[in-house]
Short mmCIF file of C-alpha atoms in Angstrom, two decimals:
data_model
loop_
_atom_site.label_atom_id
_atom_site.label_comp_id
_atom_site.label_asym_id
_atom_site.label_seq_id
_atom_site.Cartn_x
_atom_site.Cartn_y
_atom_site.Cartn_z
CA MET E 1 123.06 116.48 113.41
CA LYS E 2 125.51 117.62 110.75
CA GLN E 3 126.65 121.08 109.68
CA THR E 4 125.43 122.31 106.31
CA THR E 5 126.39 124.58 103.46
CA LEU E 6 124.99 125.41 100.03
CA ALA E 7 124.95 122.76 97.31
CA LYS E 8 126.02 125.38 94.74
CA ALA E 9 126.68 129.10 94.39
CA VAL E 10 123.90 131.48 93.32
CA SER E 11 123.90 135.15 92.34
CA GLY E 12 121.50 138.08 92.25
CA VAL E 13 121.34 141.86 92.10
CA GLY E 14 119.34 144.52 93.91
CA ILE E 15 119.33 148.03 95.32
CA GLY E 16 120.87 149.00 98.64
CA LEU E 17 118.18 150.43 100.95
CA HIS E 18 120.31 153.11 102.55
CA LYS E 19 122.70 154.17 99.77
CA GLY E 20 120.39 153.47 96.82
CA GLU E 21 123.12 151.86 94.72
CA PRO E 22 122.82 148.65 92.66
CA ILE E 23 124.64 145.79 94.39
CA GLN E 24 125.53 142.34 93.13
CA ILE E 25 125.26 139.50 95.66
CA ARG E 26 126.65 135.99 95.38
CA LEU E 27 126.06 133.21 97.93
CA GLU E 28 128.80 130.59 97.97
CA PRO E 29 129.35 127.24 99.76
CA LEU E 30 132.01 126.99 102.48
CA GLU E 31 133.70 124.13 104.30
CA ALA E 32 132.71 123.06 107.81
CA ASN E 33 133.40 125.30 110.82
CA SER E 34 133.71 128.41 108.61
CA GLY E 35 130.55 130.12 109.85
CA ILE E 36 128.86 132.97 107.99
CA LEU E 37 131.34 135.20 106.18
CA PHE E 38 130.67 138.46 104.34
CA TYR E 39 133.15 139.58 101.68
CA ARG E 40 133.17 142.98 99.95
CA SER E 41 134.89 142.37 96.63
CA ASP E 42 135.21 146.11 95.93
CA ILE E 43 137.57 146.71 98.87
CA GLY E 44 138.70 143.20 99.82
CA LEU E 45 136.95 143.25 103.20
CA LEU E 46 136.17 139.93 104.92
CA VAL E 47 134.02 139.96 108.09
CA GLN E 48 132.42 137.11 110.04
CA ALA E 49 128.83 137.55 111.27
CA LEU E 50 129.49 137.64 115.02
CA PRO E 51 128.46 140.10 117.77
CA GLN E 52 132.00 141.45 118.25
CA ASN E 53 132.04 142.56 114.60
CA VAL E 54 128.85 144.67 114.85
CA VAL E 55 129.81 148.34 114.41
CA ASN E 56 126.39 150.01 114.08
CA THR E 57 122.73 149.20 114.79
CA GLN E 58 121.15 152.44 113.56
CA MET E 59 118.27 151.49 111.22
CA ALA E 60 120.06 148.22 110.32
CA THR E 61 122.61 145.74 111.63
CA VAL E 62 126.07 146.63 110.35
CA ILE E 63 129.27 144.60 110.66
CA GLY E 64 132.80 145.70 109.85
CA ASN E 65 136.16 146.93 111.11
CA ALA E 66 138.54 149.82 110.54
CA SER E 67 138.78 148.92 106.84
CA GLY E 68 135.06 149.18 106.04
CA TYR E 69 131.57 147.93 106.78
CA ILE E 70 128.68 145.85 105.41
CA SER E 71 125.17 147.07 106.22
CA THR E 72 121.63 145.68 106.32
CA ILE E 73 122.62 142.06 106.83
CA GLU E 74 119.60 141.03 108.95
CA HIS E 75 117.06 140.08 106.22
CA LEU E 76 119.53 137.75 104.51
CA LEU E 77 120.73 136.30 107.82
CA SER E 78 117.14 135.63 108.83
CA ALA E 79 116.63 133.42 105.77
CA VAL E 80 120.03 131.72 106.12
CA TYR E 81 119.24 130.88 109.75
CA ALA E 82 115.73 129.62 108.95
CA TYR E 83 117.14 127.33 106.26
CA GLY E 84 119.66 125.88 108.71
CA ILE E 85 122.73 126.98 106.74
CA ASP E 86 125.81 126.96 108.99
CA ASN E 87 128.59 127.81 106.53
CA ILE E 88 128.23 130.35 103.73
CA ARG E 89 130.17 133.16 102.08
CA VAL E 90 128.20 136.23 101.02
CA VAL E 91 130.06 138.19 98.33
CA LEU E 92 128.99 141.80 97.67
CA ASP E 93 130.42 144.51 95.43
CA GLY E 94 129.18 147.31 97.70
CA ALA E 95 128.58 148.33 101.30
CA GLU E 96 125.09 146.83 101.72
CA VAL E 97 123.16 143.63 101.26
CA PRO E 98 120.51 144.55 98.64
CA VAL E 99 117.08 145.20 100.15
CA MET E 100 115.19 143.31 97.42
CA ASP E 101 111.48 143.74 98.27
CA GLY E 102 112.14 144.67 101.91
CA SER E 103 111.60 141.13 103.22
CA SER E 104 113.48 137.80 103.20
CA ALA E 105 111.44 136.30 100.36
CA SER E 106 114.03 136.88 97.61
CA PHE E 107 116.78 135.36 99.75
CA CYS E 108 114.60 132.32 100.36
CA MET E 109 114.29 131.91 96.60
CA MET E 110 118.07 132.16 96.21
CA LEU E 111 118.58 129.53 98.92
CA ASP E 112 116.00 127.27 97.28
CA GLU E 113 117.93 127.57 94.03
CA ALA E 114 121.26 126.87 95.75
CA GLY E 115 120.06 123.84 97.68
CA LYS E 116 121.63 122.52 100.88
CA ARG E 117 124.43 120.02 101.42
CA LYS E 118 125.40 118.23 104.64
CA LEU E 119 129.02 118.33 105.73
CA ASP E 120 131.03 115.78 107.66
CA ALA E 121 131.10 117.81 110.88
CA THR E 122 128.78 117.93 113.88
CA LYS E 123 126.45 120.89 114.35
CA ASP E 124 126.44 122.30 117.89
CA VAL E 125 123.48 124.12 119.43
CA LEU E 126 123.54 127.09 121.82
CA ILE E 127 121.18 126.18 124.65
CA ILE E 128 119.82 129.02 126.81
CA LYS E 129 120.18 127.96 130.47
CA LYS E 130 118.64 130.93 132.30
CA GLU E 131 116.74 134.15 131.63
CA VAL E 132 118.73 137.00 130.11
CA GLU E 133 117.13 140.40 129.50
CA VAL E 134 118.22 143.81 128.24
CA ALA E 135 116.02 146.90 128.44
CA ASP E 136 115.75 150.52 127.39
CA GLY E 137 112.97 152.08 129.43
CA LYS E 138 109.82 150.08 128.66
CA LYS E 139 111.45 148.44 125.65
CA PHE E 140 113.09 145.07 126.24
CA ALA E 141 114.41 141.90 124.65
CA ARG E 142 114.69 138.65 126.59
CA VAL E 143 115.56 134.99 126.18
CA THR E 144 114.49 132.16 128.49
CA PRO E 145 115.12 128.40 128.47
CA SER E 146 112.82 126.31 126.29
CA LEU E 147 112.64 122.89 124.69
CA LYS E 148 111.47 124.47 121.42
CA PRO E 149 112.61 127.75 119.80
CA THR E 150 109.92 130.45 119.76
CA TYR E 151 109.77 134.19 119.07
CA ASN E 152 107.23 136.44 120.79
CA PHE E 153 107.04 140.08 119.80
CA MET E 154 104.85 143.01 120.83
CA ILE E 155 104.78 146.49 119.30
CA GLU E 156 102.72 149.61 119.91
CA PHE E 157 102.58 152.60 117.56
CA ALA E 158 100.30 155.60 117.80
CA HIS E 159 99.22 155.11 114.19
CA PRO E 160 95.78 153.92 113.06
CA SER E 161 97.29 151.36 110.66
CA ILE E 162 99.52 149.76 113.32
CA GLY E 163 98.40 150.29 116.92
CA LYS E 164 99.12 147.33 119.22
CA GLN E 165 100.26 144.11 117.58
CA GLU E 166 101.51 140.86 119.08
CA TYR E 167 102.69 137.68 117.39
CA HIS E 168 103.80 134.30 118.71
CA PHE E 169 105.99 132.41 116.23
CA GLU E 170 106.95 128.77 116.62
CA PHE E 171 110.21 128.58 114.76
CA SER E 172 110.70 126.23 111.83
CA LYS E 173 111.76 126.65 108.22
CA LYS E 174 108.24 125.85 107.00
CA ASN E 175 106.63 128.32 109.39
CA PHE E 176 109.23 130.96 108.51
CA ILE E 177 108.43 130.73 104.81
CA GLU E 178 104.68 130.82 105.42
CA GLU E 179 104.43 133.33 108.27
CA ILE E 180 107.52 135.56 108.39
CA ALA E 181 109.66 135.66 105.23
CA ARG E 182 107.33 137.92 103.18
CA ALA E 183 106.85 140.56 105.90
CA ARG E 184 108.42 143.81 104.69
CA THR E 185 110.33 146.51 106.49
CA PHE E 186 108.33 149.67 107.16
CA GLY E 187 108.83 153.38 107.70
CA PHE E 188 107.10 156.75 107.98
CA MET E 189 107.11 159.55 105.43
CA LYS E 190 107.87 162.04 108.20
CA ASP E 191 111.19 160.29 108.79
CA VAL E 192 112.28 160.19 105.13
CA GLN E 193 113.81 163.68 104.99
CA MET E 194 115.66 163.14 108.26
CA LEU E 195 117.06 159.81 107.06
CA ARG E 196 118.13 161.15 103.69
CA ALA E 197 119.82 164.14 105.32
CA ARG E 198 121.93 161.57 107.20
CA GLY E 199 122.65 159.62 103.99
CA LEU E 200 120.22 156.80 104.83
CA GLY E 201 117.12 155.43 103.13
CA LEU E 202 118.21 156.68 99.70
CA GLY E 203 117.07 153.43 98.04
CA GLY E 204 113.78 153.17 99.89
CA SER E 205 110.55 153.13 97.86
CA LEU E 206 107.08 151.62 97.81
CA ASP E 207 108.70 148.65 96.01
CA ASN E 208 110.81 147.66 99.01
CA ALA E 209 109.07 148.97 102.13
CA VAL E 210 105.67 149.57 103.65
CA VAL E 211 105.43 153.36 103.87
CA LEU E 212 102.96 155.26 106.05
CA ASP E 213 101.93 158.90 106.23
CA GLU E 214 100.17 160.35 109.27
CA THR E 215 96.97 158.37 108.76
CA LYS E 216 97.35 155.54 106.24
CA ILE E 217 99.49 153.08 104.32
CA LEU E 218 100.70 154.54 101.01
CA ASN E 219 101.43 151.26 99.21
CA PRO E 220 98.60 150.77 96.68
CA GLU E 221 98.64 146.97 97.15
CA GLY E 222 98.23 147.29 100.92
CA LEU E 223 99.64 144.80 103.40
CA ARG E 224 100.67 141.18 102.90
CA PHE E 225 99.44 140.34 106.42
CA THR E 226 97.12 142.34 108.65
CA ASN E 227 99.94 142.35 111.23
CA GLU E 228 102.85 142.59 108.78
CA PHE E 229 104.62 145.12 111.01
CA VAL E 230 105.13 142.84 114.02
CA ARG E 231 105.95 139.89 111.78
CA HIS E 232 108.78 141.91 110.24
CA LYS E 233 110.09 142.65 113.72
CA ILE E 234 110.37 138.89 114.25
CA LEU E 235 112.12 138.56 110.89
CA ASP E 236 114.69 141.13 112.06
CA ALA E 237 115.11 139.42 115.43
CA ILE E 238 115.83 136.03 113.84
CA GLY E 239 118.53 137.62 111.68
CA ASP E 240 120.03 139.63 114.53
CA LEU E 241 120.18 136.68 116.93
CA SER E 242 121.78 134.48 114.29
CA LEU E 243 124.98 136.37 115.10
CA LEU E 244 125.22 134.19 118.21
CA GLY E 245 127.07 131.87 115.84
CA ALA E 246 125.03 128.71 116.40
CA PRO E 247 121.37 127.65 116.30
CA PHE E 248 119.93 128.65 119.65
CA LEU E 249 117.41 126.75 121.71
CA GLY E 250 115.28 129.08 123.81
CA ASP E 251 112.35 131.49 123.81
CA TYR E 252 112.84 135.06 122.59
CA THR E 253 110.40 137.73 123.80
CA SER E 254 110.45 141.45 123.08
CA PHE E 255 108.41 144.59 123.44
CA ALA E 256 109.32 147.35 120.97
CA GLY E 257 112.68 145.72 120.35
CA SER E 258 115.24 147.04 117.89
CA HIS E 259 118.47 146.04 116.16
CA ASN E 260 120.34 147.67 119.03
CA LEU E 261 118.45 145.79 121.75
CA ASN E 262 118.92 142.53 119.86
CA HIS E 263 122.65 143.24 119.62
CA GLU E 264 122.84 144.07 123.32
CA LEU E 265 121.01 140.82 124.05
CA THR E 266 123.48 138.70 122.08
CA LYS E 267 126.35 140.37 123.94
CA ALA E 268 124.63 139.86 127.30
CA ILE E 269 124.05 136.16 126.59
CA LEU E 270 127.66 135.52 125.62
CA ARG E 271 129.13 137.71 128.37
CA ASP E 272 128.32 135.18 131.12
CA PRO E 273 129.09 131.49 130.40
CA SER E 274 126.43 130.47 132.93
CA ASN E 275 123.75 131.88 130.57
CA TYR E 276 124.22 129.22 127.91
CA GLU E 277 125.84 126.00 126.86
CA ILE E 278 127.12 125.14 123.39
CA ARG E 279 127.05 121.41 122.85
CA THR E 280 126.04 118.54 120.62
CA LEU E 281 122.51 117.33 121.21
CA SER E 282 121.73 113.71 122.00
CA VAL E 283 120.69 111.62 119.00
CA GLU E 284 117.03 111.76 120.01
CA ARG E 285 116.99 115.53 120.64
CA ALA E 286 119.04 116.19 117.52
CA GLN E 287 116.52 114.34 115.37
CA GLU E 288 113.72 116.40 116.91
CA PHE E 289 115.58 119.70 116.49
CA GLU E 290 116.58 118.90 112.92
CA LYS E 291 112.90 118.67 111.97
CA VAL E 292 112.55 122.47 112.31
CA TYR E 293 114.83 122.87 109.29
CA ALA E 294 113.10 120.24 107.14
#
């Protein structure tokens, strides 16, 4: 199984969810063993998408250092991971990845346009060897060993349009495009003033989020899936766990998980070498695993 990158560079533009500013984004190919790099052209900041570079998980996953930060990376990373892209440079002229329509669908279209190219270097896989769990009260995120990657998510909101939702997702690129990529981020009107007072959510609108008041969904077109909320949680989890730095083989399960719990989980996995093994799969297993990205 070989590492991959983009066949060509592609560009786009969109609004930043939290600052509300227009941002240009360019996805560029990289050589083998480069990983996923984010570059802010406005301040010359280069940051690799790895757990040690996460500086904030409030409302989004944010990477950076003392020189600056790049926010809301999870929707793009979710698509990059689902497409099996190992090496890519994401160039931005601002502090956020544009929110597009609040899902990963636009990034999937960009990746389709860019195409994928195999590189002359072996792709390693991070294999979960034992159960690892992090918790915050009743909320938790957990990984366990598995022969196939799956994501299992449960949420519960005291809102008539959400309530209890649970979704089991068998990971593959095809399933991601059909079941997960179009699920949008969501929020509540009651939280808007609080967020904007803190300088967040300034670019949020009915065009890029599912918005709810006390009793109903405000988007006139309604939902894309009856359980769009829990599907988006899986979308976020795929992006957040991609910061492990390699495709991971295991089952992910969460109740009421968050960007912060996902970040704590990646740190907990990597903290103890007995939790995982990074290695090249056998030819037979590699052929089977590679099918999920077909």
